[in-house]
Tab-separated table of C-alpha atoms in Angstrom:
chain	number	residue	atom	x	y	z
A	24	GLY	CA	-140.930	-124.224	114.070
A	25	ALA	CA	-142.353	-127.682	113.405
A	26	GLY	CA	-142.450	-128.825	109.829
A	27	VAL	CA	-144.703	-131.342	108.127
A	28	SER	CA	-144.559	-134.687	109.880
A	29	GLN	CA	-145.620	-138.083	108.608
A	30	SER	CA	-146.073	-141.424	110.268
A	31	PRO	CA	-145.024	-144.117	110.144
A	32	SER	CA	-141.683	-143.409	108.508
A	33	ASN	CA	-141.562	-146.982	107.231
A	34	LYS	CA	-144.311	-149.513	106.753
A	35	VAL	CA	-143.947	-153.092	105.598
A	36	THR	CA	-147.172	-154.938	104.932
A	37	GLU	CA	-148.407	-158.060	103.247
A	38	LYS	CA	-150.269	-157.976	99.985
A	39	GLY	CA	-153.996	-157.673	100.578
A	40	LYS	CA	-153.757	-155.815	103.896
A	41	ASP	CA	-155.025	-152.286	104.447
A	42	VAL	CA	-152.667	-149.497	105.483
A	43	GLU	CA	-153.210	-146.033	106.858
A	44	LEU	CA	-150.666	-143.254	106.444
A	45	ARG	CA	-150.814	-140.070	108.474
A	46	CYS	CA	-149.777	-136.515	107.727
A	47	ASP	CA	-149.569	-133.609	110.178
A	48	PRO	CA	-149.235	-130.397	108.184
A	49	ILE	CA	-147.666	-127.187	109.364
A	50	SER	CA	-150.068	-125.437	111.700
A	51	GLY	CA	-152.258	-122.949	109.836
A	52	HIS	CA	-151.557	-124.364	106.382
A	53	THR	CA	-154.914	-124.647	104.664
A	54	ALA	CA	-153.790	-126.729	101.687
A	55	LEU	CA	-152.496	-130.270	101.998
A	56	TYR	CA	-151.215	-132.483	99.200
A	57	TRP	CA	-150.438	-136.175	98.856
A	58	TYR	CA	-147.924	-137.523	96.340
A	59	ARG	CA	-146.179	-140.792	95.818
A	60	GLN	CA	-142.763	-141.474	94.405
A	61	SER	CA	-141.598	-144.852	93.201
A	62	LEU	CA	-137.876	-145.631	93.176
A	63	GLY	CA	-136.123	-143.500	90.592
A	64	GLN	CA	-139.373	-141.959	89.419
A	65	GLY	CA	-140.892	-138.499	89.607
A	66	LEU	CA	-143.567	-137.276	91.962
A	67	GLU	CA	-147.034	-138.585	91.212
A	68	PHE	CA	-149.845	-136.345	92.452
A	69	LEU	CA	-152.600	-138.166	94.318
A	70	ILE	CA	-154.983	-135.669	95.940
A	71	TYR	CA	-155.106	-132.222	97.457
A	72	PHE	CA	-157.214	-130.730	100.227
A	73	GLN	CA	-158.254	-127.180	100.804
A	74	GLY	CA	-159.499	-127.169	104.347
A	75	ASN	CA	-161.366	-130.455	104.742
A	76	SER	CA	-162.576	-130.732	101.174
A	77	ALA	CA	-160.715	-132.245	98.243
A	78	PRO	CA	-161.129	-130.137	95.095
A	79	ASP	CA	-158.827	-132.414	93.141
A	80	LYS	CA	-158.596	-136.139	93.730
A	81	SER	CA	-157.833	-136.947	90.126
A	82	GLY	CA	-154.515	-138.598	90.937
A	83	LEU	CA	-155.861	-141.404	93.095
A	84	PRO	CA	-154.902	-144.482	91.059
A	85	SER	CA	-157.852	-146.691	91.999
A	86	ASP	CA	-160.819	-146.940	94.342
A	87	ARG	CA	-158.563	-148.766	96.797
A	88	PHE	CA	-157.074	-145.370	97.628
A	89	SER	CA	-158.914	-142.840	99.745
A	90	ALA	CA	-157.972	-139.870	101.876
A	91	GLU	CA	-159.609	-137.645	104.386
A	92	ARG	CA	-158.749	-134.572	106.355
A	93	THR	CA	-160.379	-133.513	109.573
A	94	GLY	CA	-160.368	-130.233	111.451
A	95	GLY	CA	-158.429	-128.637	108.611
A	96	SER	CA	-155.348	-130.314	109.980
A	97	VAL	CA	-154.353	-134.001	110.067
A	98	SER	CA	-154.891	-136.105	106.970
A	99	THR	CA	-154.881	-139.852	106.505
A	100	LEU	CA	-154.324	-141.714	103.270
A	101	THR	CA	-155.787	-145.208	103.288
A	102	ILE	CA	-154.863	-147.944	100.866
A	103	GLN	CA	-157.114	-150.984	100.951
A	104	ARG	CA	-156.106	-154.458	99.799
A	105	THR	CA	-152.542	-153.346	99.096
A	106	GLN	CA	-150.758	-154.609	96.002
A	107	GLN	CA	-147.041	-154.849	95.328
A	108	GLU	CA	-147.253	-151.974	92.849
A	109	ASP	CA	-148.365	-149.740	95.716
A	110	SER	CA	-144.831	-149.899	97.122
A	111	ALA	CA	-143.446	-146.366	97.027
A	112	VAL	CA	-142.624	-143.380	99.206
A	113	TYR	CA	-145.775	-141.458	100.039
A	114	LEU	CA	-145.095	-137.766	100.519
A	115	CYS	CA	-147.340	-135.199	102.095
A	116	ALA	CA	-146.953	-131.448	101.677
A	117	SER	CA	-148.722	-128.393	103.019
A	118	ARG	CA	-148.937	-124.800	101.975
A	119	THR	CA	-150.636	-121.539	102.701
A	120	VAL	CA	-151.099	-118.383	100.636
A	121	GLY	CA	-147.835	-116.666	99.868
A	122	ASN	CA	-145.729	-119.568	101.059
A	123	GLU	CA	-143.877	-122.360	99.384
A	124	GLN	CA	-145.043	-125.943	99.527
A	125	PHE	CA	-143.300	-127.752	102.377
A	126	PHE	CA	-142.892	-131.493	102.208
A	127	GLY	CA	-142.800	-134.034	104.983
A	128	PRO	CA	-140.109	-136.733	105.123
A	129	GLY	CA	-142.425	-139.335	103.620
A	130	THR	CA	-143.619	-142.818	104.497
A	131	ARG	CA	-141.781	-145.644	102.759
A	132	LEU	CA	-144.349	-148.353	102.037
A	133	THR	CA	-143.245	-151.842	101.112
A	134	VAL	CA	-145.839	-154.402	100.116
A	135	LEU	CA	-144.524	-157.941	100.220
B	2	ARG	CA	-148.691	-134.967	76.936
B	3	LYS	CA	-147.235	-134.349	80.403
B	4	GLU	CA	-147.752	-130.928	81.972
B	5	VAL	CA	-144.041	-130.534	82.634
B	6	GLU	CA	-141.205	-132.176	80.704
B	7	GLN	CA	-137.566	-132.325	81.711
B	8	ASP	CA	-134.477	-134.057	80.437
B	9	PRO	CA	-133.838	-136.660	83.163
B	10	GLY	CA	-130.075	-136.562	82.625
B	11	PRO	CA	-127.949	-137.598	84.374
B	12	PHE	CA	-125.642	-134.637	84.089
B	13	ASN	CA	-122.157	-135.384	85.388
B	14	VAL	CA	-119.947	-132.299	85.684
B	15	PRO	CA	-116.687	-131.419	87.446
B	16	GLU	CA	-116.550	-128.973	90.307
B	17	GLY	CA	-116.497	-125.416	89.049
B	18	ALA	CA	-118.417	-126.183	85.865
B	19	THR	CA	-121.476	-124.316	84.674
B	20	VAL	CA	-124.499	-126.470	83.959
B	21	ALA	CA	-127.944	-125.627	82.617
B	22	PHE	CA	-131.229	-127.493	82.872
B	23	ASN	CA	-134.256	-126.898	80.716
B	24	CYS	CA	-137.898	-127.600	81.188
B	25	THR	CA	-141.008	-127.119	79.050
B	26	TYR	CA	-144.609	-126.867	80.171
B	27	SER	CA	-147.692	-127.573	78.135
B	28	ASN	CA	-150.346	-125.288	79.624
B	29	SER	CA	-150.139	-121.729	78.328
B	30	ALA	CA	-152.264	-120.639	81.295
B	31	SER	CA	-149.541	-121.643	83.729
B	32	GLN	CA	-149.022	-118.880	86.220
B	33	SER	CA	-146.234	-119.659	88.672
B	34	PHE	CA	-142.959	-121.446	88.213
B	35	PHE	CA	-140.425	-122.943	90.593
B	36	TRP	CA	-137.335	-125.069	90.829
B	37	TYR	CA	-137.228	-127.607	93.650
B	38	ARG	CA	-134.250	-129.666	94.697
B	39	GLN	CA	-134.446	-133.251	95.943
B	40	ASP	CA	-131.482	-134.947	97.552
B	41	CYS	CA	-131.225	-138.724	97.428
B	42	ARG	CA	-133.890	-140.355	99.628
B	43	LYS	CA	-135.034	-136.978	100.929
B	44	GLU	CA	-138.100	-134.844	100.361
B	45	PRO	CA	-138.134	-132.057	97.744
B	46	LYS	CA	-137.347	-128.535	98.928
B	47	LEU	CA	-137.885	-125.217	97.198
B	48	LEU	CA	-134.732	-123.946	95.517
B	49	MET	CA	-136.145	-120.805	93.965
B	50	SER	CA	-139.166	-119.277	92.339
B	51	VAL	CA	-138.896	-118.226	88.698
B	52	TYR	CA	-140.007	-114.728	87.761
B	53	SER	CA	-140.867	-113.389	84.319
B	54	SER	CA	-137.872	-111.091	84.223
B	55	GLY	CA	-135.510	-113.832	85.310
B	56	ASN	CA	-133.914	-113.962	88.717
B	57	GLU	CA	-130.684	-114.857	90.369
B	58	ASP	CA	-129.843	-116.301	93.762
B	59	GLY	CA	-126.121	-116.553	94.254
B	60	ARG	CA	-124.782	-119.097	91.788
B	61	PHE	CA	-128.263	-119.990	90.554
B	62	THR	CA	-130.082	-118.177	87.741
B	63	ALA	CA	-133.605	-118.975	86.624
B	64	GLN	CA	-135.183	-117.823	83.379
B	65	LEU	CA	-138.713	-118.004	82.033
B	66	ASN	CA	-139.784	-117.725	78.412
B	67	ARG	CA	-143.573	-117.581	78.325
B	68	ALA	CA	-143.766	-117.439	74.541
B	69	SER	CA	-141.894	-120.719	74.230
B	70	GLN	CA	-143.269	-122.138	77.499
B	71	TYR	CA	-139.775	-122.851	78.616
B	72	ILE	CA	-137.964	-122.540	81.967
B	73	SER	CA	-134.279	-122.872	82.643
B	74	LEU	CA	-131.944	-123.137	85.603
B	75	LEU	CA	-128.275	-122.247	85.343
B	76	ILE	CA	-125.809	-123.256	88.032
B	77	ARG	CA	-122.423	-121.543	87.961
B	78	ASP	CA	-119.274	-122.718	89.730
B	79	SER	CA	-120.802	-126.102	90.637
B	80	LYS	CA	-120.091	-127.500	94.084
B	81	LEU	CA	-120.101	-131.112	95.207
B	82	SER	CA	-123.079	-130.213	97.373
B	83	ASP	CA	-125.097	-129.274	94.290
B	84	SER	CA	-125.433	-132.984	93.466
B	85	ALA	CA	-129.158	-133.668	93.582
B	86	THR	CA	-132.233	-133.998	91.402
B	87	TYR	CA	-133.696	-130.698	90.216
B	88	LEU	CA	-137.458	-130.591	89.747
B	89	CYS	CA	-139.189	-128.113	87.475
B	90	VAL	CA	-142.561	-127.136	88.947
B	91	VAL	CA	-145.504	-125.259	87.478
B	92	LYS	CA	-148.748	-123.956	88.909
B	93	ASN	CA	-151.661	-123.268	86.577
B	94	ARG	CA	-153.962	-120.293	86.762
B	95	GLY	CA	-156.839	-120.804	89.142
B	96	SER	CA	-157.001	-121.431	92.841
B	97	THR	CA	-154.143	-119.801	94.673
B	98	LEU	CA	-153.504	-123.011	96.567
B	99	GLY	CA	-154.152	-125.356	93.662
B	100	ARG	CA	-151.923	-128.259	92.871
B	101	LEU	CA	-148.396	-127.918	91.574
B	102	TYR	CA	-147.253	-129.930	88.587
B	103	PHE	CA	-143.831	-131.512	88.997
B	104	GLY	CA	-141.492	-132.616	86.259
B	105	ARG	CA	-139.718	-135.935	86.704
B	106	GLY	CA	-136.514	-134.149	87.594
B	107	THR	CA	-133.017	-133.794	86.185
B	108	GLN	CA	-130.274	-135.620	88.040
B	109	LEU	CA	-127.005	-133.757	88.594
B	110	THR	CA	-123.765	-135.246	89.892
B	111	VAL	CA	-120.833	-132.933	90.542
B	112	TRP	CA	-117.514	-134.744	90.822
B	113	PRO	CA	-114.268	-133.538	92.396
Protein backbone atom coordinates (compact mmCIF):
# COMPACT_ATOMS: atom_id res chain seq x y z
CA GLY A 1 0.00 0.00 0.00
CA ALA A 2 0.99 3.66 -0.25
CA GLY A 3 3.36 4.96 2.36
CA VAL A 4 3.87 8.47 3.66
CA SER A 5 4.63 10.87 0.84
CA GLN A 6 6.16 14.32 0.99
CA SER A 7 6.54 17.08 -1.53
CA PRO A 8 8.62 18.58 -2.86
CA SER A 9 11.50 16.16 -2.47
CA ASN A 10 13.96 19.03 -2.82
CA LYS A 11 13.48 22.74 -2.37
CA VAL A 12 16.04 25.46 -2.92
CA THR A 13 15.00 28.94 -1.86
CA GLU A 14 16.51 32.31 -1.19
CA LYS A 15 16.89 33.68 2.29
CA GLY A 16 13.81 35.64 3.31
CA LYS A 17 11.34 33.71 1.14
CA ASP A 18 8.49 31.63 2.52
CA VAL A 19 8.27 27.90 1.85
CA GLU A 20 5.52 25.36 2.23
CA LEU A 21 6.21 21.66 2.70
CA ARG A 22 3.53 19.04 2.28
CA CYS A 23 2.97 15.67 3.90
CA ASP A 24 0.44 13.01 2.89
CA PRO A 25 0.21 10.46 5.68
CA ILE A 26 -0.83 6.86 5.34
CA SER A 27 -4.59 6.70 4.96
CA GLY A 28 -6.31 6.24 8.31
CA HIS A 29 -3.32 7.26 10.41
CA THR A 30 -4.63 9.67 13.01
CA ALA A 31 -1.27 10.92 14.29
CA LEU A 32 1.15 12.91 12.17
CA TYR A 33 4.58 14.15 13.18
CA TRP A 34 7.06 16.64 11.75
CA TYR A 35 10.80 16.42 12.40
CA ARG A 36 13.85 18.01 10.92
CA GLN A 37 17.32 16.62 10.56
CA SER A 38 20.38 18.70 9.83
CA LEU A 39 23.38 17.07 8.15
CA GLY A 40 24.97 14.57 10.49
CA GLN A 41 22.58 15.42 13.29
CA GLY A 42 19.78 13.58 15.05
CA LEU A 43 16.07 14.01 14.54
CA GLU A 44 14.65 17.21 15.97
CA PHE A 45 10.96 17.02 16.85
CA LEU A 46 8.89 19.95 15.61
CA ILE A 47 5.17 19.26 16.11
CA TYR A 48 2.65 16.46 16.21
CA PHE A 49 -1.01 16.30 15.25
CA GLN A 50 -3.73 14.06 16.53
CA GLY A 51 -6.49 14.47 14.02
CA ASN A 52 -6.46 18.16 13.12
CA SER A 53 -5.28 19.45 16.47
CA ALA A 54 -1.70 19.80 17.65
CA PRO A 55 -1.31 18.68 21.27
CA ASP A 56 2.42 19.27 21.17
CA LYS A 57 4.03 22.02 19.14
CA SER A 58 6.86 22.54 21.58
CA GLY A 59 9.55 21.77 19.01
CA LEU A 60 8.78 24.60 16.61
CA PRO A 61 11.99 26.64 16.77
CA SER A 62 10.47 30.09 16.23
CA ASP A 63 7.25 31.85 15.28
CA ARG A 64 8.40 31.71 11.66
CA PHE A 65 7.40 28.04 11.71
CA SER A 66 3.78 26.95 11.60
CA ALA A 67 1.91 23.83 10.61
CA GLU A 68 -1.63 22.82 9.97
CA ARG A 69 -3.53 19.68 9.18
CA THR A 70 -6.88 19.53 7.49
CA GLY A 71 -9.43 16.75 7.18
CA GLY A 72 -7.31 14.58 9.46
CA SER A 73 -5.08 13.92 6.50
CA VAL A 74 -2.68 16.22 4.62
CA SER A 75 -0.42 18.51 6.62
CA THR A 76 1.61 21.51 5.55
CA LEU A 77 4.60 22.95 7.35
CA THR A 78 5.22 26.60 6.53
CA ILE A 79 8.45 28.43 7.16
CA GLN A 80 8.26 32.19 6.75
CA ARG A 81 11.22 34.44 6.00
CA THR A 82 13.58 31.47 5.68
CA GLN A 83 17.07 31.69 7.13
CA GLN A 84 20.15 29.69 6.21
CA GLU A 85 19.96 27.78 9.49
CA ASP A 86 16.60 26.42 8.36
CA SER A 87 18.41 24.27 5.78
CA ALA A 88 17.76 20.65 6.71
CA VAL A 89 15.77 17.58 5.73
CA TYR A 90 12.20 17.89 6.95
CA LEU A 91 10.68 14.51 7.72
CA CYS A 92 7.05 13.69 8.24
CA ALA A 93 5.77 10.53 9.90
CA SER A 94 2.37 9.05 10.62
CA ARG A 95 1.07 6.44 12.97
CA THR A 96 -2.05 4.82 14.26
CA VAL A 97 -2.77 2.79 17.39
CA GLY A 98 -0.88 -0.47 17.48
CA ASN A 99 1.34 0.45 14.56
CA GLU A 100 4.85 1.69 14.19
CA GLN A 101 5.65 5.22 13.12
CA PHE A 102 6.22 5.33 9.37
CA PHE A 103 8.36 8.06 7.91
CA GLY A 104 8.16 9.75 4.55
CA PRO A 105 11.25 10.25 2.38
CA GLY A 106 11.65 13.85 3.50
CA THR A 107 11.99 17.24 1.86
CA ARG A 108 15.55 18.53 1.54
CA LEU A 109 15.41 22.29 2.06
CA THR A 110 18.33 24.47 1.08
CA VAL A 111 18.24 28.16 1.90
CA LEU A 112 20.79 30.16 -0.05
CA ARG B 1 19.36 16.70 30.01
CA LYS B 2 18.25 15.00 26.79
CA GLU B 3 15.43 12.46 26.99
CA VAL B 4 17.50 9.84 25.19
CA GLU B 5 21.30 9.61 25.11
CA GLN B 6 23.39 7.44 22.84
CA ASP B 7 27.06 7.06 22.08
CA PRO B 8 27.29 8.48 18.54
CA GLY B 9 30.17 6.18 17.61
CA PRO B 10 31.23 5.55 14.94
CA PHE B 11 31.60 1.84 15.46
CA ASN B 12 33.71 0.20 12.77
CA VAL B 13 33.65 -3.61 12.88
CA PRO B 14 34.59 -6.44 10.52
CA GLU B 15 32.01 -8.73 9.00
CA GLY B 16 31.03 -11.45 11.42
CA ALA B 17 31.73 -9.39 14.53
CA THR B 18 29.33 -8.90 17.40
CA VAL B 19 28.61 -5.30 18.31
CA ALA B 20 26.50 -3.76 21.06
CA PHE B 21 24.94 -0.33 21.35
CA ASN B 22 23.68 1.24 24.54
CA CYS B 23 21.20 3.95 25.23
CA THR B 24 19.92 5.65 28.39
CA TYR B 25 16.68 7.52 28.90
CA SER B 26 15.93 10.13 31.49
CA ASN B 27 12.19 9.79 32.12
CA SER B 28 11.34 6.97 34.52
CA ALA B 29 7.76 7.11 33.24
CA SER B 30 8.85 6.03 29.78
CA GLN B 31 6.58 3.29 28.56
CA SER B 32 7.61 1.99 25.14
CA PHE B 33 11.00 1.47 23.61
CA PHE B 34 12.22 0.90 20.07
CA TRP B 35 15.27 0.69 17.89
CA TYR B 36 15.05 2.37 14.49
CA ARG B 37 17.56 2.10 11.69
CA GLN B 38 18.46 4.94 9.33
CA ASP B 39 20.49 4.34 6.20
CA CYS B 40 22.52 7.18 4.75
CA ARG B 41 20.25 9.87 3.26
CA LYS B 42 17.16 7.77 3.91
CA GLU B 43 14.30 7.99 6.36
CA PRO B 44 14.35 6.05 9.66
CA LYS B 45 12.60 2.68 9.73
CA LEU B 46 11.57 0.54 12.67
CA LEU B 47 14.08 -2.21 13.40
CA MET B 48 12.43 -3.70 16.45
CA SER B 49 10.45 -2.92 19.55
CA VAL B 50 12.07 -3.58 22.92
CA TYR B 51 10.14 -5.58 25.48
CA SER B 52 10.73 -5.80 29.22
CA SER B 53 11.79 -9.42 29.07
CA GLY B 54 14.17 -8.78 26.20
CA ASN B 55 13.55 -9.96 22.68
CA GLU B 56 15.36 -11.36 19.73
CA ASP B 57 14.83 -11.05 16.00
CA GLY B 58 17.31 -13.14 14.09
CA ARG B 59 20.76 -11.71 14.68
CA PHE B 60 19.39 -8.78 16.68
CA THR B 61 18.75 -8.85 20.43
CA ALA B 62 17.25 -5.98 22.39
CA GLN B 63 17.32 -5.64 26.16
CA LEU B 64 15.64 -3.23 28.55
CA ASN B 65 16.68 -2.46 32.11
CA ARG B 66 13.99 -0.28 33.66
CA ALA B 67 15.80 0.08 36.97
CA SER B 68 18.83 1.58 35.26
CA GLN B 69 16.80 3.22 32.47
CA TYR B 70 19.00 1.57 29.94
CA ILE B 71 18.35 -0.09 26.56
CA SER B 72 20.73 -2.12 24.48
CA LEU B 73 20.93 -3.60 21.01
CA LEU B 74 23.22 -6.49 20.19
CA ILE B 75 24.00 -7.44 16.61
CA ARG B 76 25.61 -10.83 16.07
CA ASP B 77 27.44 -11.98 12.94
CA SER B 78 27.48 -8.46 11.44
CA LYS B 79 26.81 -8.11 7.73
CA LEU B 80 27.92 -5.35 5.38
CA SER B 81 24.25 -4.47 5.03
CA ASP B 82 24.03 -3.70 8.75
CA SER B 83 25.98 -0.48 8.13
CA ALA B 84 23.63 2.30 9.16
CA THR B 85 22.78 4.62 12.03
CA TYR B 86 20.82 3.01 14.85
CA LEU B 87 18.38 5.24 16.70
CA CYS B 88 17.19 4.54 20.23
CA VAL B 89 13.58 5.66 20.63
CA VAL B 90 11.41 6.10 23.70
CA LYS B 91 7.75 6.89 24.22
CA ASN B 92 6.62 8.33 27.55
CA ARG B 93 3.49 7.35 29.41
CA GLY B 94 0.45 9.26 28.29
CA SER B 95 -1.33 9.51 24.99
CA THR B 96 -1.07 6.32 23.01
CA LEU B 97 -0.11 8.29 19.93
CA GLY B 98 2.09 10.81 21.71
CA ARG B 99 5.45 11.84 20.41
CA LEU B 100 8.45 9.56 20.31
CA TYR B 101 11.80 10.74 21.62
CA PHE B 102 14.73 9.89 19.37
CA GLY B 103 18.35 9.61 20.37
CA ARG B 104 20.93 11.12 18.04
CA GLY B 105 21.87 7.69 16.78
CA THR B 106 24.91 5.43 16.79
CA GLN B 107 26.71 5.04 13.49
CA LEU B 108 27.83 1.54 12.52
CA THR B 109 30.12 0.64 9.63
CA VAL B 110 30.74 -3.03 8.88
CA TRP B 111 33.78 -3.63 6.70
CA PRO B 112 34.66 -6.69 4.62
